[in-house]
């Protein structure tokens, strides 16, 4: 069962990472990286880190190390929490 959940998590992390990386120079959600360079930087680094987490998560599917699984899941959660918190500071800006 954990393998199925890891596969789903890997897909979600890869999709989030790809979405953020591909939207560095075009508006997404309510943010416009062309007007605010900090949003572009957040999308670049957050997306890149989530792609790394997706690769690490794919490796954990085969390794099945409990410590590595926990580290991968925790790092992905912390990264996405950080991206969300950083982007929240730009919510009211146009």
Coordinates of C-alpha atoms in Angstrom, one line a residue:
X1 CA 0.0 0.0 0.0
X2 CA 2.8 2.4 0.8
X3 CA 4.2 1.8 -2.7
X4 CA 0.9 3.0 -4.3
X5 CA 0.9 6.1 -2.1
X6 CA 4.5 6.8 -3.0
X7 CA 3.7 6.6 -6.7
X8 CA 0.8 9.0 -6.2
X9 CA 3.1 11.4 -4.2
X10 CA 5.8 11.2 -6.9
X11 CA 3.3 12.1 -9.6
X12 CA 2.0 15.0 -7.5
X13 CA 5.5 16.3 -6.7
X14 CA 6.5 16.0 -10.4
X15 CA 3.4 17.9 -11.6
X16 CA 3.8 20.7 -9.0
X17 CA 7.5 21.0 -9.9
X18 CA 6.8 21.1 -13.6
X19 CA 4.0 23.6 -13.2
X20 CA 6.2 26.0 -11.2
X21 CA 9.2 25.7 -13.4
X22 CA 7.1 26.1 -16.6
X23 CA 5.4 29.2 -15.2
X24 CA 8.5 31.3 -14.5
X25 CA 7.7 33.8 -17.3
X26 CA 4.0 33.7 -17.6
X27 CA 1.2 34.4 -15.1
X28 CA -0.2 31.6 -12.9
X29 CA -2.9 31.6 -10.4
X30 CA -3.0 35.3 -9.2
X31 CA 0.7 35.9 -9.6
X32 CA 2.6 37.5 -12.5
X33 CA 6.3 36.7 -12.5
X34 CA 6.9 39.2 -15.3
X35 CA 5.9 42.0 -12.9
X36 CA 7.5 40.7 -9.8
X37 CA 10.9 39.1 -10.1
X38 CA 10.7 37.5 -6.7
X39 CA 7.8 35.4 -7.8
X40 CA 9.9 34.1 -10.7
X41 CA 12.6 33.2 -8.3
X42 CA 10.2 31.4 -6.0
X43 CA 8.7 29.5 -8.9
X44 CA 12.2 28.6 -10.2
X45 CA 13.7 27.3 -7.0
X46 CA 10.5 25.8 -5.6
X47 CA 9.8 24.0 -8.8
X48 CA 13.3 22.7 -9.1
X49 CA 13.3 21.5 -5.6
X50 CA 10.0 19.7 -6.1
X51 CA 11.4 18.0 -9.2
X52 CA 14.3 16.8 -7.1
X53 CA 11.9 15.6 -4.5
X54 CA 10.0 13.7 -7.2
X55 CA 13.2 12.0 -8.3
X56 CA 14.0 11.1 -4.7
X57 CA 10.5 9.8 -4.2
X58 CA 10.8 7.7 -7.3
X59 CA 14.0 6.2 -5.9
X60 CA 12.3 5.5 -2.6
X61 CA 9.7 3.4 -4.4
X62 CA 12.5 0.9 -5.3
X63 CA 14.7 1.3 -2.2
X64 CA 11.9 1.0 0.4
X65 CA 13.9 2.5 3.2
X66 CA 11.6 3.9 5.9
X67 CA 14.1 6.6 6.8
X68 CA 14.5 7.7 3.2
X69 CA 10.8 7.7 2.6
X70 CA 10.2 9.8 5.7
X71 CA 12.9 12.2 4.7
X72 CA 11.6 12.6 1.2
X73 CA 8.0 13.1 2.3
X74 CA 9.0 15.6 5.0
X75 CA 11.3 17.6 2.6
X76 CA 8.5 17.8 0.0
X77 CA 6.0 19.0 2.5
X78 CA 8.4 21.6 3.9
X79 CA 9.3 22.9 0.4
X80 CA 5.7 23.3 -0.7
X81 CA 4.8 24.9 2.6
X82 CA 7.7 27.4 2.1
X83 CA 6.6 28.1 -1.5
X84 CA 3.0 28.7 -0.3
X85 CA 4.1 31.0 2.5
X86 CA 6.4 33.0 0.2
X87 CA 3.8 33.3 -2.5
X88 CA 1.2 34.4 0.1
X89 CA 3.2 37.6 0.7
X90 CA 2.5 38.6 -2.9
X91 CA -1.2 37.9 -2.8
X92 CA -2.5 41.5 -2.8
X93 CA 0.0 42.9 -5.3
X94 CA -0.9 43.6 -8.9

